[in-house]
């Protein structure tokens, strides 16, 4: 595949064949882009790769400033799909040129190569593919661009399928913009002073605000502590006063209870005395009656 | 599928192609596309269809179908004269 990139780049530069937008592609070109029965298994796997301007392939990686994601459906999402083994025969290198042409100028290139399937019964929801690019230089430059295609719900049967997808990112424009920014900074380094001053002002504002907040927090905490202490003191004093009053009341109550007991005892004693007196009287009366009977 | 080098060079793009001997939609799919960019951007979408009407109908059997689709976006930047920013008052 990497060799194909170089081959294609050379062909593109030499031929310079650019097709107007919207024009139907000749069958030969489609055949080159969808070479039948000439794809190796290695090329069927999606991959991301970078290439230099001179065509020297780089190790596979995605640029840190670029995000790309895709959700594959075909083989991965469809349990009832069948792939034809006869379509997996390797392809000669010269036949890969046209397909690799798409990657020659792309810095990030996620390739979902030709997928050939006999039949798919596809039923998925929220199938989406998106690719985006983001770049920032301090507060001087913020770039962001992206595209997304989304299918809400897909329920279909498809036979004799050949499909492919490409997600591409070019960093040329962003690189040029960043280069211009850096050149401008190089020519006018005072720009950075403004940036630094702005950052310092931001930091000062933040620290000042934090200091004021901390001071207010301290004041608030101090006031709260003072009030809490006063409240606690009042409560303690109140508790102490209440405690003394309670003790006096308890003593009074005990005295009252003793007096009541004494009164009750006195009453009992009085009743006992009356009863004894009555008994004595009864005994005397009995003795008197006995004496009268004896006299009789 | 469109080729690199057509018109302005796009910063990001999605290309997809599909050919099929037979295609039947049990439900008509809902397709949504979205593009975004900061500070400004422009986008282009392009499709070529063969054997596939627009819109498609559910339950209809389409044969010898081919579809090329492309969605791309690029930053649109305002050219600004180089120089230091104006002095703040």
mmCIF file of C-alpha atoms in Angstrom:
data_model
loop_
_atom_site.group_PDB
_atom_site.id
_atom_site.type_symbol
_atom_site.label_atom_id
_atom_site.label_comp_id
_atom_site.label_asym_id
_atom_site.label_seq_id
_atom_site.Cartn_x
_atom_site.Cartn_y
_atom_site.Cartn_z
ATOM 1 C CA UNK A 1 0.000 0.000 0.000
ATOM 2 C CA UNK A 2 2.797 2.396 0.830
ATOM 3 C CA UNK A 3 4.445 1.698 -2.476
ATOM 4 C CA UNK A 4 1.155 2.404 -4.100
ATOM 5 C CA UNK A 5 1.136 5.829 -2.518
ATOM 6 C CA UNK A 6 4.364 6.751 -4.233
ATOM 7 C CA UNK A 7 3.264 5.309 -7.532
ATOM 8 C CA UNK A 8 0.070 7.244 -7.426
ATOM 9 C CA UNK A 9 1.710 10.488 -6.435
ATOM 10 C CA UNK A 10 3.995 10.199 -9.406
ATOM 11 C CA UNK A 11 1.135 9.466 -11.740
ATOM 12 C CA UNK A 12 -0.867 12.366 -10.414
ATOM 13 C CA UNK A 13 1.929 14.848 -10.768
ATOM 14 C CA UNK A 14 2.778 13.721 -14.255
ATOM 15 C CA UNK A 15 -0.687 13.365 -15.618
ATOM 16 C CA UNK A 16 -2.420 16.061 -13.669
ATOM 17 C CA UNK A 17 -5.765 14.517 -14.535
ATOM 18 C CA UNK A 18 -8.334 16.357 -12.491
ATOM 19 C CA UNK A 19 -11.945 15.553 -13.172
ATOM 20 C CA UNK A 20 -14.587 18.290 -12.963
ATOM 21 C CA UNK A 21 -16.960 17.910 -10.028
ATOM 22 C CA UNK A 22 -20.093 16.036 -10.838
ATOM 23 C CA UNK A 23 -18.748 14.356 -13.933
ATOM 24 C CA UNK A 24 -19.424 10.650 -14.248
ATOM 25 C CA UNK A 25 -16.340 8.578 -13.773
ATOM 26 C CA UNK A 26 -15.300 6.301 -16.568
ATOM 27 C CA UNK A 27 -15.772 2.635 -15.955
ATOM 28 C CA UNK A 28 -12.039 2.061 -16.166
ATOM 29 C CA UNK A 29 -11.368 4.442 -13.311
ATOM 30 C CA UNK A 30 -14.005 2.839 -11.168
ATOM 31 C CA UNK A 31 -12.496 -0.489 -11.961
ATOM 32 C CA UNK A 32 -9.144 0.779 -10.761
ATOM 33 C CA UNK A 33 -10.625 2.175 -7.598
ATOM 34 C CA UNK A 34 -12.615 -0.946 -6.978
ATOM 35 C CA UNK A 35 -10.293 -3.588 -8.293
ATOM 36 C CA UNK A 36 -12.266 -6.773 -8.116
ATOM 37 C CA UNK A 37 -10.808 -9.894 -6.663
ATOM 38 C CA UNK A 38 -7.477 -8.209 -6.206
ATOM 39 C CA UNK A 39 -7.512 -7.031 -2.605
ATOM 40 C CA UNK A 40 -5.406 -8.706 0.032
ATOM 41 C CA UNK A 41 -6.687 -9.249 3.512
ATOM 42 C CA UNK A 42 -4.069 -6.876 4.810
ATOM 43 C CA UNK A 43 -5.566 -4.033 2.831
ATOM 44 C CA UNK A 44 -9.057 -4.696 4.033
ATOM 45 C CA UNK A 45 -8.350 -3.558 7.553
ATOM 46 C CA UNK A 46 -8.973 0.144 8.276
ATOM 47 C CA UNK A 47 -5.830 2.038 9.027
ATOM 48 C CA UNK A 48 -4.523 5.516 9.493
ATOM 49 C CA UNK A 49 -1.270 6.555 7.907
ATOM 50 C CA UNK A 50 0.790 9.608 7.126
ATOM 51 C CA UNK A 51 2.987 10.281 4.168
ATOM 52 C CA UNK A 52 5.623 12.869 3.510
ATOM 53 C CA UNK A 53 5.467 15.198 0.610
ATOM 54 C CA UNK A 54 8.145 13.166 -1.081
ATOM 55 C CA UNK A 55 6.108 10.065 -0.596
ATOM 56 C CA UNK A 56 8.221 8.559 2.140
ATOM 57 C CA UNK A 57 5.868 6.571 4.296
ATOM 58 C CA UNK A 58 5.785 7.238 8.011
ATOM 59 C CA UNK A 59 4.796 4.914 10.791
ATOM 60 C CA UNK A 60 1.108 4.708 11.353
ATOM 61 C CA UNK A 61 -0.164 7.275 13.818
ATOM 62 C CA UNK A 62 -2.753 9.952 14.154
ATOM 63 C CA UNK A 63 -1.712 13.522 14.609
ATOM 64 C CA UNK A 64 -2.277 14.834 18.078
ATOM 65 C CA UNK A 65 -4.139 17.831 16.815
ATOM 66 C CA UNK A 66 -6.555 15.765 14.785
ATOM 67 C CA UNK A 67 -9.418 13.619 15.844
ATOM 68 C CA UNK A 68 -11.199 11.193 13.651
ATOM 69 C CA UNK A 69 -13.607 8.478 14.427
ATOM 70 C CA UNK A 70 -15.737 6.189 12.420
ATOM 71 C CA UNK A 71 -18.208 3.476 13.124
ATOM 72 C CA UNK A 72 -17.964 0.580 10.823
ATOM 73 C CA UNK A 73 -20.961 -1.446 10.077
ATOM 74 C CA UNK A 74 -20.508 -4.065 7.427
ATOM 75 C CA UNK A 75 -18.659 -7.038 8.811
ATOM 76 C CA UNK A 76 -18.507 -5.903 12.403
ATOM 77 C CA UNK A 77 -22.116 -4.953 12.961
ATOM 78 C CA UNK A 78 -23.945 -7.412 10.791
ATOM 79 C CA UNK A 79 -23.995 -10.922 12.116
ATOM 80 C CA UNK A 80 -25.691 -12.341 9.070
ATOM 81 C CA UNK A 81 -23.243 -11.120 6.478
ATOM 82 C CA UNK A 82 -21.194 -13.479 4.370
ATOM 83 C CA UNK A 83 -17.956 -12.513 2.774
ATOM 84 C CA UNK A 84 -16.757 -14.230 -0.343
ATOM 85 C CA UNK A 85 -13.378 -15.858 -0.022
ATOM 86 C CA UNK A 86 -12.695 -15.616 -3.720
ATOM 87 C CA UNK A 87 -12.591 -11.825 -3.372
ATOM 88 C CA UNK A 88 -9.563 -11.938 -1.131
ATOM 89 C CA UNK A 89 -6.937 -12.786 -3.694
ATOM 90 C CA UNK A 90 -3.946 -10.455 -3.623
ATOM 91 C CA UNK A 91 -3.688 -7.549 -5.995
ATOM 92 C CA UNK A 92 -0.676 -6.581 -8.067
ATOM 93 C CA UNK A 93 1.031 -3.432 -6.888
ATOM 94 C CA UNK A 94 0.385 -1.493 -10.073
ATOM 95 C CA UNK A 95 -3.345 -1.899 -9.628
ATOM 96 C CA UNK A 96 -3.342 -0.093 -6.311
ATOM 97 C CA UNK A 97 -2.226 3.222 -7.640
ATOM 98 C CA UNK A 98 -5.586 4.768 -8.340
ATOM 99 C CA UNK A 99 -6.958 3.970 -4.920
ATOM 100 C CA UNK A 100 -3.876 5.173 -3.125
ATOM 101 C CA UNK A 101 -4.134 8.436 -5.013
ATOM 102 C CA UNK A 102 -6.615 9.656 -2.448
ATOM 103 C CA UNK A 103 -4.055 9.427 0.306
ATOM 104 C CA UNK A 104 -1.109 11.151 -1.319
ATOM 105 C CA UNK A 105 -1.933 14.607 0.004
ATOM 106 C CA UNK A 106 -3.641 13.612 3.221
ATOM 107 C CA UNK A 107 -1.823 13.831 6.517
ATOM 108 C CA UNK A 108 -4.297 11.614 8.322
ATOM 109 C CA UNK A 109 -5.975 8.990 6.262
ATOM 110 C CA UNK A 110 -8.357 6.452 7.719
ATOM 111 C CA UNK A 111 -8.970 3.919 5.020
ATOM 112 C CA UNK A 112 -11.761 1.402 5.047
ATOM 113 C CA UNK A 113 -10.770 -0.371 1.862
ATOM 114 C CA UNK A 114 -12.976 -2.214 -0.537
ATOM 115 C CA UNK A 115 -15.267 -4.533 1.303
ATOM 116 C CA UNK A 116 -16.914 -7.196 -0.803
ATOM 117 C CA UNK A 117 -19.831 -9.064 0.639
ATOM 118 C CA UNK A 118 -22.193 -11.515 -1.022
ATOM 119 C CA UNK A 119 -25.187 -10.494 1.017
ATOM 120 C CA UNK A 120 -25.878 -8.320 4.041
ATOM 121 C CA UNK A 121 -29.010 -7.994 6.062
ATOM 122 C CA UNK A 122 -28.210 -4.790 7.879
ATOM 123 C CA UNK A 123 -30.181 -3.444 10.800
ATOM 124 C CA UNK A 124 -28.444 -0.765 12.826
ATOM 125 C CA UNK A 125 -29.247 2.527 14.471
ATOM 126 C CA UNK A 126 -27.262 5.734 14.724
ATOM 127 C CA UNK A 127 -24.507 4.832 12.357
ATOM 128 C CA UNK A 128 -22.147 7.777 12.062
ATOM 129 C CA UNK A 129 -18.765 8.769 10.718
ATOM 130 C CA UNK A 130 -17.056 12.032 11.546
ATOM 131 C CA UNK A 131 -13.656 13.607 11.226
ATOM 132 C CA UNK A 132 -12.471 16.871 12.728
ATOM 133 C CA UNK A 133 -9.379 18.986 13.055
ATOM 134 C CA UNK A 134 -8.476 21.350 15.865
ATOM 135 C CA UNK A 135 -5.426 23.556 16.363
ATOM 136 C CA UNK A 136 -4.609 26.242 18.932
ATOM 137 C CA UNK A 137 -1.668 28.547 19.491
ATOM 138 C CA UNK A 138 -1.908 30.235 22.880
ATOM 139 C CA UNK A 139 -4.757 32.708 22.701
ATOM 140 C CA UNK A 140 -3.640 33.902 19.312
ATOM 141 C CA UNK A 141 -5.113 31.188 17.125
ATOM 142 C CA UNK A 142 -7.978 28.771 17.408
ATOM 143 C CA UNK A 143 -8.932 26.646 14.437
ATOM 144 C CA UNK A 144 -11.583 23.993 14.308
ATOM 145 C CA UNK A 145 -13.253 22.274 11.398
ATOM 146 C CA UNK A 146 -15.119 19.014 11.039
ATOM 147 C CA UNK A 147 -17.699 17.043 9.116
ATOM 148 C CA UNK A 148 -20.086 14.306 10.175
ATOM 149 C CA UNK A 149 -22.467 11.955 8.416
ATOM 150 C CA UNK A 150 -25.068 10.143 10.465
ATOM 151 C CA UNK A 151 -27.699 7.574 9.600
ATOM 152 C CA UNK A 152 -30.574 7.397 12.033
ATOM 153 C CA UNK A 153 -31.812 3.873 11.410
ATOM 154 C CA UNK A 154 -30.813 1.486 8.691
ATOM 155 C CA UNK A 155 -32.740 -1.662 7.818
ATOM 156 C CA UNK A 156 -31.931 -3.111 4.423
ATOM 157 C CA UNK A 157 -30.858 -6.131 2.464
ATOM 158 C CA UNK A 158 -28.050 -5.708 0.009
ATOM 159 C CA UNK A 159 -26.432 -8.254 -2.305
ATOM 160 C CA UNK A 160 -23.256 -8.253 -4.327
ATOM 161 C CA UNK A 161 -21.756 -5.396 -2.339
ATOM 162 C CA UNK A 162 -18.547 -3.516 -2.910
ATOM 163 C CA UNK A 163 -18.064 -0.626 -0.534
ATOM 164 C CA UNK A 164 -15.295 1.590 0.672
ATOM 165 C CA UNK A 165 -14.900 4.660 2.844
ATOM 166 C CA UNK A 166 -12.165 7.191 3.433
ATOM 167 C CA UNK A 167 -11.746 9.722 6.191
ATOM 168 C CA UNK A 168 -9.100 12.267 5.393
ATOM 169 C CA UNK A 169 -7.483 15.225 7.077
ATOM 170 C CA UNK A 170 -5.076 17.624 5.485
ATOM 171 C CA UNK A 171 -2.950 19.802 7.683
ATOM 172 C CA UNK A 172 -1.540 21.949 4.893
ATOM 173 C CA UNK A 173 -3.807 24.909 5.514
ATOM 174 C CA UNK A 174 -3.429 24.686 9.263
ATOM 175 C CA UNK A 175 0.309 24.375 8.917
ATOM 176 C CA UNK A 176 0.396 27.477 6.726
ATOM 177 C CA UNK A 177 -1.736 29.412 9.174
ATOM 178 C CA UNK A 178 0.405 28.383 12.120
ATOM 179 C CA UNK A 179 3.530 29.210 10.148
ATOM 180 C CA UNK A 180 2.162 32.672 9.439
ATOM 181 C CA UNK A 181 1.362 33.155 13.105
ATOM 182 C CA UNK A 182 4.841 32.099 14.119
ATOM 183 C CA UNK A 183 6.398 34.331 11.475
ATOM 184 C CA UNK A 184 4.338 37.213 12.757
ATOM 185 C CA UNK A 185 5.459 36.497 16.299
ATOM 186 C CA UNK A 186 9.042 36.276 15.103
ATOM 187 C CA UNK A 187 8.765 39.628 13.360
ATOM 188 C CA UNK A 188 6.824 41.251 16.178
ATOM 189 C CA UNK A 189 7.716 39.552 19.446
ATOM 190 C CA UNK A 190 5.856 42.286 21.311
ATOM 191 C CA UNK A 191 2.753 40.296 20.463
ATOM 192 C CA UNK A 192 3.789 37.829 23.105
ATOM 193 C CA UNK A 193 4.037 40.676 25.617
ATOM 194 C CA UNK A 194 0.402 41.405 25.050
ATOM 195 C CA UNK A 195 -0.394 37.736 25.413
ATOM 196 C CA UNK A 196 1.696 37.515 28.580
ATOM 197 C CA UNK A 197 0.216 40.723 29.917
ATOM 198 C CA UNK A 198 -3.229 39.393 29.255
ATOM 199 C CA UNK A 199 -2.354 36.164 30.995
ATOM 200 C CA UNK A 200 -0.822 38.097 33.903
ATOM 201 C CA UNK A 201 -3.926 40.246 34.192
ATOM 202 C CA UNK A 202 -6.005 37.150 34.192
ATOM 203 C CA UNK A 203 -3.839 35.592 36.875
ATOM 204 C CA UNK A 204 -3.852 38.813 38.904
ATOM 205 C CA UNK A 205 -7.607 39.066 38.635
ATOM 206 C CA UNK A 206 -7.956 35.484 39.630
ATOM 207 C CA UNK A 207 -5.527 35.809 42.543
ATOM 208 C CA UNK A 208 -7.070 39.113 43.614
ATOM 209 C CA UNK A 209 -10.490 37.628 43.494
ATOM 210 C CA UNK A 210 -9.249 34.598 45.351
ATOM 211 C CA UNK A 211 -7.625 36.839 47.983
ATOM 212 C CA UNK A 212 -10.799 38.848 48.432
ATOM 213 C CA UNK A 213 -12.799 35.707 48.591
ATOM 214 C CA UNK A 214 -10.408 34.273 51.152
ATOM 215 C CA UNK A 215 -10.520 37.495 53.183
ATOM 216 C CA UNK A 216 -14.287 37.574 53.068
ATOM 217 C CA UNK A 217 -14.326 33.943 53.933
ATOM 218 C CA UNK A 218 -12.012 34.631 56.875
ATOM 219 C CA UNK A 219 -14.122 37.539 58.018
ATOM 220 C CA UNK A 220 -17.235 35.528 57.650
ATOM 221 C CA UNK A 221 -15.688 32.638 59.498
ATOM 222 C CA UNK A 222 -14.442 34.971 62.255
ATOM 223 C CA UNK A 223 -17.843 36.565 62.634
ATOM 224 C CA UNK A 224 -19.471 33.193 62.614
ATOM 225 C CA UNK A 225 -17.053 31.970 65.269
ATOM 226 C CA UNK A 226 -17.615 35.045 67.421
ATOM 227 C CA UNK A 227 -21.354 34.696 67.133
ATOM 228 C CA UNK A 228 -21.072 31.014 67.806
ATOM 229 C CA UNK A 229 -18.915 31.646 70.822
ATOM 230 C CA UNK A 230 -21.304 34.313 72.134
ATOM 231 C CA UNK A 231 -24.214 32.057 71.522
ATOM 232 C CA UNK A 232 -22.418 29.201 73.187
ATOM 233 C CA UNK A 233 -21.530 31.457 76.146
ATOM 234 C CA UNK A 234 -25.109 32.570 76.494
ATOM 235 C CA UNK A 235 -26.233 29.032 76.296
ATOM 236 C CA UNK A 236 -23.755 27.972 78.940
ATOM 237 C CA UNK A 237 -24.759 30.833 81.184
ATOM 238 C CA UNK A 238 -28.348 30.030 80.594
ATOM 239 C CA UNK A 239 -27.717 26.427 81.384
ATOM 240 C CA UNK A 240 -25.887 27.357 84.591
ATOM 241 C CA UNK A 241 -28.696 29.693 85.749
ATOM 242 C CA UNK A 242 -31.284 27.159 84.930
ATOM 243 C CA UNK A 243 -29.321 24.590 86.859
ATOM 244 C CA UNK A 244 -29.330 26.739 90.091
ATOM 245 C CA UNK A 245 -33.025 27.439 89.817
ATOM 246 C CA UNK A 246 -33.727 23.804 89.330
ATOM 247 C CA UNK A 247 -31.749 22.865 92.427
ATOM 248 C CA UNK A 248 -33.750 25.339 94.583
ATOM 249 C CA UNK A 249 -36.948 24.079 93.132
ATOM 250 C CA UNK A 250 -35.898 20.529 93.861
ATOM 251 C CA UNK A 251 -35.118 21.384 97.450
ATOM 252 C CA UNK A 252 -38.452 23.132 97.858
ATOM 253 C CA UNK A 253 -40.217 20.197 96.382
ATOM 254 C CA UNK A 254 -38.423 17.828 98.744
ATOM 255 C CA UNK A 255 -39.383 20.027 101.720
ATOM 256 C CA UNK A 256 -42.998 20.040 100.667
ATOM 257 C CA UNK A 257 -42.975 16.314 100.296
ATOM 258 C CA UNK A 258 -41.522 15.894 103.813
ATOM 259 C CA UNK A 259 -44.133 18.180 105.272
ATOM 260 C CA UNK A 260 -46.849 16.201 103.625
ATOM 261 C CA UNK A 261 -45.390 13.010 105.006
ATOM 262 C CA UNK A 262 -45.210 14.518 108.465
ATOM 263 C CA UNK A 263 -48.776 15.666 108.266
ATOM 264 C CA UNK A 264 -49.860 12.243 107.167
ATOM 265 C CA UNK A 265 -47.973 10.627 110.020
ATOM 266 C CA UNK A 266 -49.501 13.042 112.508
ATOM 267 C CA UNK A 267 -52.932 12.320 111.168
ATOM 268 C CA UNK A 268 -52.265 8.615 111.483
ATOM 269 C CA UNK A 269 -51.004 9.051 115.015
ATOM 270 C CA UNK A 270 -54.051 11.073 115.905
ATOM 271 C CA UNK A 271 -56.339 8.450 114.525
ATOM 272 C CA UNK A 272 -54.463 5.759 116.408
ATOM 273 C CA UNK A 273 -54.744 7.751 119.602
ATOM 274 C CA UNK A 274 -58.441 8.259 119.153
ATOM 275 C CA UNK A 275 -58.845 4.575 118.491
ATOM 276 C CA UNK A 276 -56.893 3.698 121.629
ATOM 277 C CA UNK A 277 -58.955 6.133 123.658
ATOM 278 C CA UNK A 278 -62.108 4.576 122.288
ATOM 279 C CA UNK A 279 -60.888 1.127 123.151
ATOM 280 C CA UNK A 280 -60.072 2.230 126.699
ATOM 281 C CA UNK A 281 -63.515 3.687 127.033
ATOM 282 C CA UNK A 282 -65.017 0.466 125.754
ATOM 283 C CA UNK A 283 -62.932 -1.526 128.224
ATOM 284 C CA UNK A 284 -64.055 0.699 131.106
ATOM 285 C CA UNK A 285 -67.641 0.354 130.056
ATOM 286 C CA UNK A 286 -67.220 -3.402 129.946
ATOM 287 C CA UNK A 287 -65.653 -3.433 133.414
ATOM 288 C CA UNK A 288 -68.436 -1.289 134.753
ATOM 289 C CA UNK A 289 -71.032 -3.684 133.357
ATOM 290 C CA UNK A 290 -69.188 -6.616 134.854
ATOM 291 C CA UNK A 291 -69.132 -4.924 138.251
ATOM 292 C CA UNK A 292 -72.877 -4.205 138.122
ATOM 293 C CA UNK A 293 -73.637 -7.794 137.237
ATOM 294 C CA UNK A 294 -71.514 -9.016 140.132
ATOM 295 C CA UNK A 295 -73.305 -6.666 142.502
ATOM 296 C CA UNK A 296 -76.595 -7.987 141.275
ATOM 297 C CA UNK B 1 -15.876 9.174 -5.220
ATOM 298 C CA UNK B 2 -14.355 12.509 -5.996
ATOM 299 C CA UNK B 3 -10.654 12.974 -6.186
ATOM 300 C CA UNK B 4 -8.157 15.098 -4.360
ATOM 301 C CA UNK B 5 -7.293 18.216 -6.225
ATOM 302 C CA UNK B 6 -10.839 19.122 -7.188
ATOM 303 C CA UNK B 7 -11.316 22.766 -6.354
ATOM 304 C CA UNK B 8 -9.990 24.138 -3.087
ATOM 305 C CA UNK B 9 -8.118 21.717 -0.931
ATOM 306 C CA UNK B 10 -10.334 20.521 1.850
ATOM 307 C CA UNK B 11 -9.065 20.194 5.393
ATOM 308 C CA UNK B 12 -11.318 17.294 6.354
ATOM 309 C CA UNK B 13 -13.449 14.977 4.304
ATOM 310 C CA UNK B 14 -15.406 11.776 4.210
ATOM 311 C CA UNK B 15 -15.650 9.814 1.011
ATOM 312 C CA UNK B 16 -17.738 6.707 0.564
ATOM 313 C CA UNK B 17 -18.614 4.519 -2.375
ATOM 314 C CA UNK B 18 -20.963 1.625 -2.703
ATOM 315 C CA UNK B 19 -21.892 -0.712 -5.519
ATOM 316 C CA UNK B 20 -24.471 -3.439 -5.197
ATOM 317 C CA UNK B 21 -26.141 -5.977 -7.417
ATOM 318 C CA UNK B 22 -29.362 -5.682 -5.467
ATOM 319 C CA UNK B 23 -30.575 -3.388 -2.701
ATOM 320 C CA UNK B 24 -33.840 -3.420 -0.755
ATOM 321 C CA UNK B 25 -34.639 -0.901 1.969
ATOM 322 C CA UNK B 26 -36.992 -2.266 4.587
ATOM 323 C CA UNK B 27 -37.064 1.238 6.044
ATOM 324 C CA UNK B 28 -36.112 4.494 4.412
ATOM 325 C CA UNK B 29 -32.992 5.635 6.246
ATOM 326 C CA UNK B 30 -32.732 9.112 7.706
ATOM 327 C CA UNK B 31 -29.479 10.735 6.691
ATOM 328 C CA UNK B 32 -28.067 13.725 8.520
ATOM 329 C CA UNK B 33 -24.916 15.637 7.737
ATOM 330 C CA UNK B 34 -23.214 18.260 9.843
ATOM 331 C CA UNK B 35 -20.264 20.520 9.271
ATOM 332 C CA UNK B 36 -18.651 23.031 11.579
ATOM 333 C CA UNK B 37 -15.679 25.326 11.682
ATOM 334 C CA UNK B 38 -14.057 28.141 13.618
ATOM 335 C CA UNK B 39 -13.492 30.976 12.935
ATOM 336 C CA UNK B 40 -15.379 30.237 9.735
ATOM 337 C CA UNK B 41 -15.688 27.383 7.322
ATOM 338 C CA UNK B 42 -17.183 26.249 4.087
ATOM 339 C CA UNK B 43 -18.294 22.782 3.132
ATOM 340 C CA UNK B 44 -19.284 20.811 0.102
ATOM 341 C CA UNK B 45 -21.276 17.628 -0.356
ATOM 342 C CA UNK B 46 -21.551 15.739 -3.568
ATOM 343 C CA UNK B 47 -23.174 12.484 -4.585
ATOM 344 C CA UNK B 48 -23.483 10.467 -7.723
ATOM 345 C CA UNK B 49 -26.177 7.812 -7.894
ATOM 346 C CA UNK B 50 -26.975 5.155 -10.397
ATOM 347 C CA UNK B 51 -29.971 2.868 -10.151
ATOM 348 C CA UNK B 52 -31.046 4.547 -6.951
ATOM 349 C CA UNK B 53 -33.764 7.216 -7.068
ATOM 350 C CA UNK B 54 -34.060 10.070 -4.629
ATOM 351 C CA UNK B 55 -35.763 9.434 -2.338
ATOM 352 C CA UNK B 56 -35.724 5.678 -2.106
ATOM 353 C CA UNK B 57 -38.818 3.645 -1.262
ATOM 354 C CA UNK B 58 -39.069 0.937 1.309
ATOM 355 C CA UNK B 59 -39.719 -2.534 -0.025
ATOM 356 C CA UNK B 60 -38.606 -1.705 -3.567
ATOM 357 C CA UNK B 61 -35.926 -3.877 -5.142
ATOM 358 C CA UNK B 62 -33.200 -1.779 -6.754
ATOM 359 C CA UNK B 63 -30.661 -3.470 -9.002
ATOM 360 C CA UNK B 64 -27.244 -2.494 -10.319
ATOM 361 C CA UNK B 65 -26.832 0.269 -7.784
ATOM 362 C CA UNK B 66 -23.864 2.552 -7.509
ATOM 363 C CA UNK B 67 -23.373 5.484 -5.145
ATOM 364 C CA UNK B 68 -20.502 7.884 -4.619
ATOM 365 C CA UNK B 69 -20.739 10.346 -1.763
ATOM 366 C CA UNK B 70 -18.414 13.001 -0.508
ATOM 367 C CA UNK B 71 -18.663 15.469 2.362
ATOM 368 C CA UNK B 72 -15.798 17.856 2.962
ATOM 369 C CA UNK B 73 -15.056 20.993 4.920
ATOM 370 C CA UNK B 74 -12.335 23.571 4.949
ATOM 371 C CA UNK B 75 -11.436 26.521 7.066
ATOM 372 C CA UNK B 76 -12.215 29.913 5.647
ATOM 373 C CA UNK B 77 -9.773 32.407 6.992
ATOM 374 C CA UNK B 78 -9.824 36.125 6.664
ATOM 375 C CA UNK B 79 -6.578 37.503 5.372
ATOM 376 C CA UNK B 80 -5.244 39.941 7.939
ATOM 377 C CA UNK B 81 -2.260 42.208 7.513
ATOM 378 C CA UNK B 82 0.624 41.016 9.589
ATOM 379 C CA UNK B 83 1.718 43.294 12.368
ATOM 380 C CA UNK B 84 1.427 43.846 16.065
ATOM 381 C CA UNK B 85 -2.020 44.103 17.577
ATOM 382 C CA UNK B 86 -3.275 47.620 18.279
ATOM 383 C CA UNK B 87 -2.274 49.133 21.564
ATOM 384 C CA UNK B 88 -4.886 48.754 24.201
ATOM 385 C CA UNK B 89 -6.189 51.966 25.671
#
